[in-house]
Coordinates of C-alpha atoms and ligand atoms in Angstrom, one line a residue:
Chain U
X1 CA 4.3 14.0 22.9
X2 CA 2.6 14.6 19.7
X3 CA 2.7 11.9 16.8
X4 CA 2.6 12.8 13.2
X5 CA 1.0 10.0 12.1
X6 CA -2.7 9.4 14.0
X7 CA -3.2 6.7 16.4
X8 CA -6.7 4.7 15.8
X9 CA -6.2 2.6 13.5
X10 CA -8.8 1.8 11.5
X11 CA -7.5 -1.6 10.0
X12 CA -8.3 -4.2 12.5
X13 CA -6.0 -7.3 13.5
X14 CA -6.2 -10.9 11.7
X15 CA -5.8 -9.8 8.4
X16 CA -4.7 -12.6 5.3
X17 CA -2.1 -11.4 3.7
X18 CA 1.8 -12.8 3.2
X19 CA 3.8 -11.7 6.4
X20 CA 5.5 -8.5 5.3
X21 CA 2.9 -7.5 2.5
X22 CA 3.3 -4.2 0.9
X23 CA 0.1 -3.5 0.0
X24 CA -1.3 -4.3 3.9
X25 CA 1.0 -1.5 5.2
X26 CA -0.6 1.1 2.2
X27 CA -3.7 -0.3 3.5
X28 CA -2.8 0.7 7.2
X29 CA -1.5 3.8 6.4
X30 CA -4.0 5.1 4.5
X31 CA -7.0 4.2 6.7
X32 CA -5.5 6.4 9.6
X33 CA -5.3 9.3 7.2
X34 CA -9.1 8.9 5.8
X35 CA -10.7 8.0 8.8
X36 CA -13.7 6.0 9.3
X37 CA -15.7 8.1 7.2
X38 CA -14.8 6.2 4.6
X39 CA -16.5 3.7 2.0
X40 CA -13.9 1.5 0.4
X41 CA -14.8 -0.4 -3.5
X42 CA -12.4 -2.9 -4.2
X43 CA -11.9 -4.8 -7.4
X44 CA -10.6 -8.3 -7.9
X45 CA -6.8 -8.4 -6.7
X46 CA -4.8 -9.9 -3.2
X47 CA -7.0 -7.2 -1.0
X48 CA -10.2 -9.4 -1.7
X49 CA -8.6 -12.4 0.2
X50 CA -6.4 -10.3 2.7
X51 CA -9.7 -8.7 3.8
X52 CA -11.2 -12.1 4.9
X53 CA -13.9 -14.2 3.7
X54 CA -17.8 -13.4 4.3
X55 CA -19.2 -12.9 6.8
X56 CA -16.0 -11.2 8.1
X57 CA -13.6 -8.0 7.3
X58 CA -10.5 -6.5 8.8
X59 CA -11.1 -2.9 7.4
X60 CA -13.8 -1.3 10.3
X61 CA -15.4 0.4 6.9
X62 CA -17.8 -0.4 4.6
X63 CA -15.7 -2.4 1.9
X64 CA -17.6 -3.7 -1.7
X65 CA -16.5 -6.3 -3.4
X66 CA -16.9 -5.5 -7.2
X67 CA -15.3 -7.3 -10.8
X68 CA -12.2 -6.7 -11.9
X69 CA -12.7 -4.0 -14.1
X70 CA -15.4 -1.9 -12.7
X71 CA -13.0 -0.8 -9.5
X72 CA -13.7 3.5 -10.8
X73 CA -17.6 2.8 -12.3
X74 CA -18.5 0.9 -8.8
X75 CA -16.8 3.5 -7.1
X76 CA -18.5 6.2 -9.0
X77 CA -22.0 5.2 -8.8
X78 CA -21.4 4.4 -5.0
X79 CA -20.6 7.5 -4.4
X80 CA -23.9 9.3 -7.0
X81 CA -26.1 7.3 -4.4
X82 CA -24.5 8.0 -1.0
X83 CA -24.8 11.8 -2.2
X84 CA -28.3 11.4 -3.0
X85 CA -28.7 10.0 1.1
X86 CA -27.3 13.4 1.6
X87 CA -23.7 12.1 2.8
X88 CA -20.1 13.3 3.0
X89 CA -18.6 10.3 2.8
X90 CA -15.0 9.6 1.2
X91 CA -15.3 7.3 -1.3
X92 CA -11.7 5.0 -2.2
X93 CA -11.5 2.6 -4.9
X94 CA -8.6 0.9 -3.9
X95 CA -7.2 -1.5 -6.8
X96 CA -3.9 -3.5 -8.0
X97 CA -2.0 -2.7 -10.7
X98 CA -3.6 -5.1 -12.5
X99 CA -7.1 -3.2 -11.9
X100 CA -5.1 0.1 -12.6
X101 CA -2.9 -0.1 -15.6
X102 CA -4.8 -3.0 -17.5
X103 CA -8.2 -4.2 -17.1
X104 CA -10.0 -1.2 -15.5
X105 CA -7.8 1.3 -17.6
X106 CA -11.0 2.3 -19.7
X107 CA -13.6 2.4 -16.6
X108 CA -11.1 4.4 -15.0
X109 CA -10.4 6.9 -17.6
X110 CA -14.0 7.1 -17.9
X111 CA -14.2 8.4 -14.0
X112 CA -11.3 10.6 -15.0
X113 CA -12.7 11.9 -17.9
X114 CA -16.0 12.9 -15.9
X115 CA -14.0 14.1 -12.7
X116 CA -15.9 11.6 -10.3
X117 CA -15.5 12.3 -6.9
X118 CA -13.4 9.7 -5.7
X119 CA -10.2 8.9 -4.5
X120 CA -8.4 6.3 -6.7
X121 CA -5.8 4.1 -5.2
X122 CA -3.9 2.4 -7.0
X123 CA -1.5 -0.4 -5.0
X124 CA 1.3 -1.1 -7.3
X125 CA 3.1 -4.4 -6.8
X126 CA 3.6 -4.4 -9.7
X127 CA 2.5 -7.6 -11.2
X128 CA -1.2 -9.9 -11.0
X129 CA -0.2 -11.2 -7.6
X130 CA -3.5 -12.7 -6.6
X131 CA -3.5 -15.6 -9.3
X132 CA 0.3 -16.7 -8.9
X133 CA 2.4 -13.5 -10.4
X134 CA 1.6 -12.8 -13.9
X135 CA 3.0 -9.9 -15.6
X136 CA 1.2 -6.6 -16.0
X137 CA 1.8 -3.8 -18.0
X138 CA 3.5 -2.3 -14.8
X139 CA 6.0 -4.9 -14.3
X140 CA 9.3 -3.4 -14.9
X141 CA 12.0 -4.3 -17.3
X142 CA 13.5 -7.2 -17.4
X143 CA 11.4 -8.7 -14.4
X144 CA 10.6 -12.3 -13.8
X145 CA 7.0 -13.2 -13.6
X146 CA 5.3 -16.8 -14.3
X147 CA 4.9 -15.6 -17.1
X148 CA 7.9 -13.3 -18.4
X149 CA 10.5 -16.1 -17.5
X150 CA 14.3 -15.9 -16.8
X151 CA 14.5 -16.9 -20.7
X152 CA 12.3 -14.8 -21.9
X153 CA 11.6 -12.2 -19.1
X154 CA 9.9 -8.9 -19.6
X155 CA 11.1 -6.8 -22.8
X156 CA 8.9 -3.6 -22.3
X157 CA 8.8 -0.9 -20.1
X158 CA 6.2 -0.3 -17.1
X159 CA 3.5 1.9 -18.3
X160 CA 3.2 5.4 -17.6
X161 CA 0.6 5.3 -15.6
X162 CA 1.2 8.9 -14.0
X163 CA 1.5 10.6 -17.4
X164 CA -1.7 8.7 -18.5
X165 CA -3.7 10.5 -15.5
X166 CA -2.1 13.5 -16.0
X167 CA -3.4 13.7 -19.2
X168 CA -7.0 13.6 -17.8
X169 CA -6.4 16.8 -16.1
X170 CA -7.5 15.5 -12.6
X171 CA -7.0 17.8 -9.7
X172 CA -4.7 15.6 -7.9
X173 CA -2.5 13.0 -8.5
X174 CA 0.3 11.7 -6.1
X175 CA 3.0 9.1 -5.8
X176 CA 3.4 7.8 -2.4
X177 CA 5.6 4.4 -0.7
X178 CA 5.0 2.6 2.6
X179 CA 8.7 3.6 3.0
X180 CA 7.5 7.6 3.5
X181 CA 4.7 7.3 5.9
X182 CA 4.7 10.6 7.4
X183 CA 4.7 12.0 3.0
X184 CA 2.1 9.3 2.4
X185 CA -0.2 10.3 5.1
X186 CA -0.3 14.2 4.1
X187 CA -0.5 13.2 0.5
X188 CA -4.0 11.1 1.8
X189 CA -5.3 13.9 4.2
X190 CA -4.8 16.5 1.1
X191 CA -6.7 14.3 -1.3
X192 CA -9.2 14.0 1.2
X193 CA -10.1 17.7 1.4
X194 CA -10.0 17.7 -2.9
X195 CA -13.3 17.3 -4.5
X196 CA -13.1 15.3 -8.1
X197 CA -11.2 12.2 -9.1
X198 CA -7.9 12.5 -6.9
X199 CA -5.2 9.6 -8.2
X200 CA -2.4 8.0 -5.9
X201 CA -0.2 5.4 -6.9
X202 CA 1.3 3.9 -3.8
X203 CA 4.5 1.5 -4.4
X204 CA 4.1 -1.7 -2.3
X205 CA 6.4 -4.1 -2.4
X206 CA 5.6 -8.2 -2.5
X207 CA 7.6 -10.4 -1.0
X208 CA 6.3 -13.5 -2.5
X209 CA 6.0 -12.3 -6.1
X210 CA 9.3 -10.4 -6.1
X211 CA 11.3 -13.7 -4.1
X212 CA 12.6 -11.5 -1.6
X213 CA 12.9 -11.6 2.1
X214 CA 9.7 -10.3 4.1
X215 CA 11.5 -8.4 6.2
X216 CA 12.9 -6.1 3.0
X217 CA 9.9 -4.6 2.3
X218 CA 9.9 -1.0 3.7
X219 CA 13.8 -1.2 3.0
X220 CA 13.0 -1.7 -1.1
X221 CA 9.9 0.8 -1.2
X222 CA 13.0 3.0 0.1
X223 CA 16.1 1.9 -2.1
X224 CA 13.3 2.3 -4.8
X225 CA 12.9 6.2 -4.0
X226 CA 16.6 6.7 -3.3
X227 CA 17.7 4.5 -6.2
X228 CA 15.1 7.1 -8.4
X229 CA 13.5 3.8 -9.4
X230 CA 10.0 5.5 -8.2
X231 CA 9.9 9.3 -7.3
X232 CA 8.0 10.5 -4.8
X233 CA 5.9 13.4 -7.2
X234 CA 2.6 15.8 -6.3
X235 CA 0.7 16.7 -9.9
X236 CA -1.8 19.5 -9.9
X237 CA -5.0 19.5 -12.5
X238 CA -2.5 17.6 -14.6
X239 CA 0.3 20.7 -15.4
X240 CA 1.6 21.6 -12.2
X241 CA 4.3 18.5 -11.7
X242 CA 6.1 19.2 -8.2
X243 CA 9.2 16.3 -6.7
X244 CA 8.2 15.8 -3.3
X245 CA 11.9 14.7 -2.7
X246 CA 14.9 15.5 -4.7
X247 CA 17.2 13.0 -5.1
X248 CA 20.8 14.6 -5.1
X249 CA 23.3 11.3 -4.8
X250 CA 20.7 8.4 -5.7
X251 CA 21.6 5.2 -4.6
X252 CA 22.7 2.7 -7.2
X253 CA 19.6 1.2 -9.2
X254 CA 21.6 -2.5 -8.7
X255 CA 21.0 -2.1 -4.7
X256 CA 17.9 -2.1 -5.2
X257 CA 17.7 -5.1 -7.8
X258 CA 20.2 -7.1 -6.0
X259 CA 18.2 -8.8 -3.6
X260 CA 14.9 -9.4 -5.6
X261 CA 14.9 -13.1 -7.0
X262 CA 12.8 -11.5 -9.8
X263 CA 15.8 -9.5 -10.7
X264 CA 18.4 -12.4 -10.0
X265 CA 19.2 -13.4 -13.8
X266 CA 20.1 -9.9 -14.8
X267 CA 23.7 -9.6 -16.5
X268 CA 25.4 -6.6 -15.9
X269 CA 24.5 -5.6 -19.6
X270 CA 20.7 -5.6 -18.6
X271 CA 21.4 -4.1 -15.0
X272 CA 23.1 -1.3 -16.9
X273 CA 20.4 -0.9 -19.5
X274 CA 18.0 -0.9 -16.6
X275 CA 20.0 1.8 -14.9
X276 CA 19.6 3.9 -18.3
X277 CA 16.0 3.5 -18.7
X278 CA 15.9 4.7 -15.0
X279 CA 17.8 7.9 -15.6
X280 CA 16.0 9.1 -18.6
X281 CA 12.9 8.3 -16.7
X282 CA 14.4 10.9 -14.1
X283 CA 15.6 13.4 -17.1
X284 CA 11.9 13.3 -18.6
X285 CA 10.2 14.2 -14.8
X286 CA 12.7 16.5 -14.3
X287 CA 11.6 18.8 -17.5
X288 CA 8.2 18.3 -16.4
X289 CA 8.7 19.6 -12.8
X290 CA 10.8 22.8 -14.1
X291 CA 8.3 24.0 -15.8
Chain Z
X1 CA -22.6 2.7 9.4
X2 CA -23.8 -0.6 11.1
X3 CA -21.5 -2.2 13.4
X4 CA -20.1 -5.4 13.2
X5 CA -21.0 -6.8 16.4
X6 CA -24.4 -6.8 14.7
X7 CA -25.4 -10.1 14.2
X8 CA -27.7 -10.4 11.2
X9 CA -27.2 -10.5 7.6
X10 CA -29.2 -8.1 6.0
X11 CA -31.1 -9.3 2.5
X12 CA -32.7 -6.3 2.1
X13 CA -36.8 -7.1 0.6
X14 CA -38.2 -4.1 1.9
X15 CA -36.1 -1.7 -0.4
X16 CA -36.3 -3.8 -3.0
X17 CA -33.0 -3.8 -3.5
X18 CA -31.1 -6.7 -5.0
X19 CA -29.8 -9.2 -1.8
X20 CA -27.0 -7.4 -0.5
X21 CA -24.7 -9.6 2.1
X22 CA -22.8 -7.1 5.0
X23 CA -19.5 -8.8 6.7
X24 CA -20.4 -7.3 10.3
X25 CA -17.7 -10.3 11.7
X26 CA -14.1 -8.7 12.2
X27 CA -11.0 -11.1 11.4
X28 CA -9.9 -11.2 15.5
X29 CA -10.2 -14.3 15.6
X30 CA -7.3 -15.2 13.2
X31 CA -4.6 -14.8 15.8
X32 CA -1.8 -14.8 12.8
X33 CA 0.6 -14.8 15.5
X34 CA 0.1 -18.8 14.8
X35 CA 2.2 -18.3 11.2
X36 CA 5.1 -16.6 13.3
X37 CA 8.8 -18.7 12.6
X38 CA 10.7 -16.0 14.1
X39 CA 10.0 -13.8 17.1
X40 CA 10.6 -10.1 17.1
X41 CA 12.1 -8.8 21.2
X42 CA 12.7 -5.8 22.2
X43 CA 15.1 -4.8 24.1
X44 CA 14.1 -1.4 26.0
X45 CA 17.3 -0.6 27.2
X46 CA 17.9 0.1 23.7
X47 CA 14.5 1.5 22.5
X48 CA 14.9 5.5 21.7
X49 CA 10.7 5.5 20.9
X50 CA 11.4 6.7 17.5
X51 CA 8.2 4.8 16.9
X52 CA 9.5 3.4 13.8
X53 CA 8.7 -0.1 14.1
X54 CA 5.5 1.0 15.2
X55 CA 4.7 2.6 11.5
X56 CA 6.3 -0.1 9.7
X57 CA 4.4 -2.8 10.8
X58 CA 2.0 -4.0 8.6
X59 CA -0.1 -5.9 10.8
X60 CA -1.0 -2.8 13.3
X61 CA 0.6 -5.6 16.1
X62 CA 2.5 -3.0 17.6
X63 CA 0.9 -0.8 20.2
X64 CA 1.8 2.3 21.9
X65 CA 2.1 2.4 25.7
X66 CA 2.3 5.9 27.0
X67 CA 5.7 5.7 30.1
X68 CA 7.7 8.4 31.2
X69 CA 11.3 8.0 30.7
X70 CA 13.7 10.7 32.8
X71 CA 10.6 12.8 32.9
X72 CA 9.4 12.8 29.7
X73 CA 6.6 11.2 28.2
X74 CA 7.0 8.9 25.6
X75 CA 5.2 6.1 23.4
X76 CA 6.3 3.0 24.0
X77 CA 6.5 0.6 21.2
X78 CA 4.9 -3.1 22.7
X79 CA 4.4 -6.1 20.1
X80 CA 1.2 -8.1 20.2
X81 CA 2.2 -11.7 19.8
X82 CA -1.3 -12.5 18.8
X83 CA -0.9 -11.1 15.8
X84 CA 2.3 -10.4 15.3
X85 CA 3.3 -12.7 11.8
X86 CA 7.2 -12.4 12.3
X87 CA 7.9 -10.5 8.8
X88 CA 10.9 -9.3 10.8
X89 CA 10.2 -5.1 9.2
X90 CA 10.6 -3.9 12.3
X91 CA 13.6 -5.9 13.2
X92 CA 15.4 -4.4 10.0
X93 CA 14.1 -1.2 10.1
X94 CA 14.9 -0.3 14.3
X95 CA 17.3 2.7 13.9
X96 CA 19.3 1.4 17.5
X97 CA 19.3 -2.0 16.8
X98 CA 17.2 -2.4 20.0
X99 CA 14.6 -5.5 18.0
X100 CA 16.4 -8.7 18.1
X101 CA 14.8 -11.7 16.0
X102 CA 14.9 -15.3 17.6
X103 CA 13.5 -18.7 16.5
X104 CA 10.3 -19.1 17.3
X105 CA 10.2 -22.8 19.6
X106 CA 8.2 -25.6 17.7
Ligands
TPP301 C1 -12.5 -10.5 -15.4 C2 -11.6 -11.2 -14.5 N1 -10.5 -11.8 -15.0 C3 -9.6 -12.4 -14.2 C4 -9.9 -12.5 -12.8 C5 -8.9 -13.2 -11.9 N2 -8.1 -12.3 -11.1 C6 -8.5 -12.0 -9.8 S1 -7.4 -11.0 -9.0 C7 -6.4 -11.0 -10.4 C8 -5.0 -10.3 -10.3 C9 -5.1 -9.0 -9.8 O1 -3.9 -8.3 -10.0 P1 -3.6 -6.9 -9.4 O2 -4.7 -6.0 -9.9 O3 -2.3 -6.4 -9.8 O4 -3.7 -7.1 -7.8 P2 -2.8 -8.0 -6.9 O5 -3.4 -9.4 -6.9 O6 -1.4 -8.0 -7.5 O7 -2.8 -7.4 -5.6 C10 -6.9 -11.8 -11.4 C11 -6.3 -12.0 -12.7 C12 -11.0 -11.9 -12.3 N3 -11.3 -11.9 -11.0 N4 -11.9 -11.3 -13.2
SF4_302 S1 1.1 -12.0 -2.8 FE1 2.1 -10.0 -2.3 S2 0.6 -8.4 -2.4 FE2 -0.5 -10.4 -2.3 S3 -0.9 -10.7 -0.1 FE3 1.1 -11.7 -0.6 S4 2.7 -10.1 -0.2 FE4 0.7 -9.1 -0.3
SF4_303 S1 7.8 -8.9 13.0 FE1 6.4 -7.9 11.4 S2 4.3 -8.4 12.1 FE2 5.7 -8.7 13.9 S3 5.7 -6.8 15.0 FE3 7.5 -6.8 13.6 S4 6.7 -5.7 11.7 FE4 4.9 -6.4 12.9
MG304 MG1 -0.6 -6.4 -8.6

């Protein structure tokens, strides 16, 4: 009997994260596609405390601790001076959304810009976890955060994060959720092979900033895909856009809101103006991936 | 790559490069099956090995065991109650309802 996804795993046991993190399954999965020729840079966000406290570290790679906004520069001049040693070595920044979308936007557009050899992870749960659940500019409409409350909760979209690299013209950019492993995995081992600044976004759900039950989280990253809350996409030197996974009879966006506390004081006016904002999400992808 | 059985901490003079600290220590000894409220069982009458309790885990505390069942092998999905942190994934995402959850005893 074959398996599709590889055995070793490369993420060791004892890790500190919340039982049923998101981003410690992305972590998982992602190790057994890169291997352990791997170097791993990681900017301020939950990994630096999942990972474990010095002397000690789960991950059986190389991981570097850097600040919060120098996730891509760290990662790019780690990799200039394991090149001048002469070695192949697969080089992930691995960073929140916070480290993605907001502070290390500029360092990472930089690295873009330049088409650094790196692969750029970006874990998306989608709001400053680490420090008690503060909103980013990836938290979605209408979310609760500490501080977006039920009052007053989010009024602006998630950012476009995907259009944003797209724009840089990278050679690869991916979606991926810990809900697809087998996707997820190929999406990994392709990047791997890629040479310049590859991009994936992979949607990890938090059970403690979102006030759900642990045991939900592969089931949202899922009802988020079916729901077309977060489509599972492939882009190509920024023009070719290709849906990993058409969605033909999506599953209603309010499944998938219904049993996140963050979602909980949401009328059925703002469930439906969420459900809008989803579709015409969907409609804009869709006229990118025709062409 | 140095391993981490290694035991020193390397401050690197010779190179002249700034002190650099290396974690060479893994995390086993954080047996996070301690945190666990609720106990994950399964029932291998029920088990098909569609493994997928075995992806969905995000602690890696599932393991394969290689058996044979009516002549064919199979992985067989076995939880490590060391490290096992009772998130209860695999309990709602098992296909055949072969994962039961009970509560842990004080
Ligand atoms: C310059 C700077 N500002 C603030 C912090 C505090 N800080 C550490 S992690 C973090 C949140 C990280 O959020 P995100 O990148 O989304 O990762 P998550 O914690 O959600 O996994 C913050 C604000 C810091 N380390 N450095
Ligand atoms: S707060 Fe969320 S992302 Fe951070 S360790 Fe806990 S579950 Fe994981
Ligand atoms: S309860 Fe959670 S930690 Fe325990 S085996 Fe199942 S998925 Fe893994
Ligand atoms: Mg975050």
């Amino acid at each position: 009997m074959k398996l599709k996804i590889p055995e070793e795993e490369i993420m060791g046991h004892g890790n500190l994260a919340c039982q049923g993190c998101g981003a410690t399954l992305a972590m998982r999965l992602a190790l057994k596609a890169l291997g352990s020729n791997t170097v791993i840079v990681l900017p301020a966000c939950c990994w630096s405390v999942i990972d474990g406290p010095f002397p000690h570290s789960v991950v059986n790679v190389p991981l570097f601790h850097t600040a919060f906004a120098a996730g891509p520069s760290t990662a790019s001049g780690v990799k200039a001076a394991l090149e001048i040693q002469g070695k192949d070595t697969n080089v992930v920044a691995w960073a929140g959304d916070g480290g993605t979308y907001d502070i290390g936007l500029g360092t990472l557009s930089g690295a873009a810009e330049r088409n650094d050899d790196m692969i750029y992870v970006c874990y998306d749960n989608e709001a400053y976890m680490n420090t008690g659940i503060q909103r980013s500019s990836s938290t979605p409409l209408k979310a609760w955060t500490t501080t977006t409350p039920v009052e007053n909760p989010k009024e602006s979209h998630k950012k476009d994060i995907i259009s944003i690299m797209a724009a840089h013209r990278i050679p690869y950019l991916a979606t991926a959720s810990v809900a697809y492993p087998e996707d997820m995995i190929e999406k990994f081992k392709k990047a791997k092979d890629i040479r310049g600044m590859r991009f994936i976004l992979v949607f990890s759900p938090c059970p403690t900033g979102w006030k759900y039950a642990p045991q939900l989280t592969v089931k949202l990253a899922r009802l988020a895909v079916q729901s077309r809350v977060f489509p599972l996409i492939e882009i190509e030197n920024g023009i070719k856009w290709k849906l990993n996974k058409e969605i033909t009879h999506p599953s209603p966006v309010s499944e998938y809101l219904k049993p996140q506390g963050r979602f909980k004081h949401l009328s059925d006016e703002d469930i439906a103006e969420v459900e809008q904002s989803v579709e015409a999400d969907w409609n804009r992808l869709l006229e990118k991936t025709k062409k | 790559m140095a391993k981490k059985s290694d035991k020193k901490i390397i401050f690197n003079k010779e190179k002249k490069m700034p002190p650099f600290a290396i974690s060479f220590y893994s995390m086993e000894y954080n047996k996070t099956g301690g945190w666990r409220n609720f106990r994950p069982v399964i029932d291998y009458d029920k088990c098909s090995c569609c493994l997928i309790c075995w992806k969905s885990c995000p602690e890696a505390a599932i393991k394969l065991k290689k058996t044979k069942v009516k002549g064919k092998e199979k992985f067989k999905p076995v939880i490590d109650y060391e490290y096992c942190k009772g998130c209860g994934i695999c309990w709602e995402e098992c296909p055949t309802e072969a994962i039961d959850i009970e509560e842990e005893a004080e």
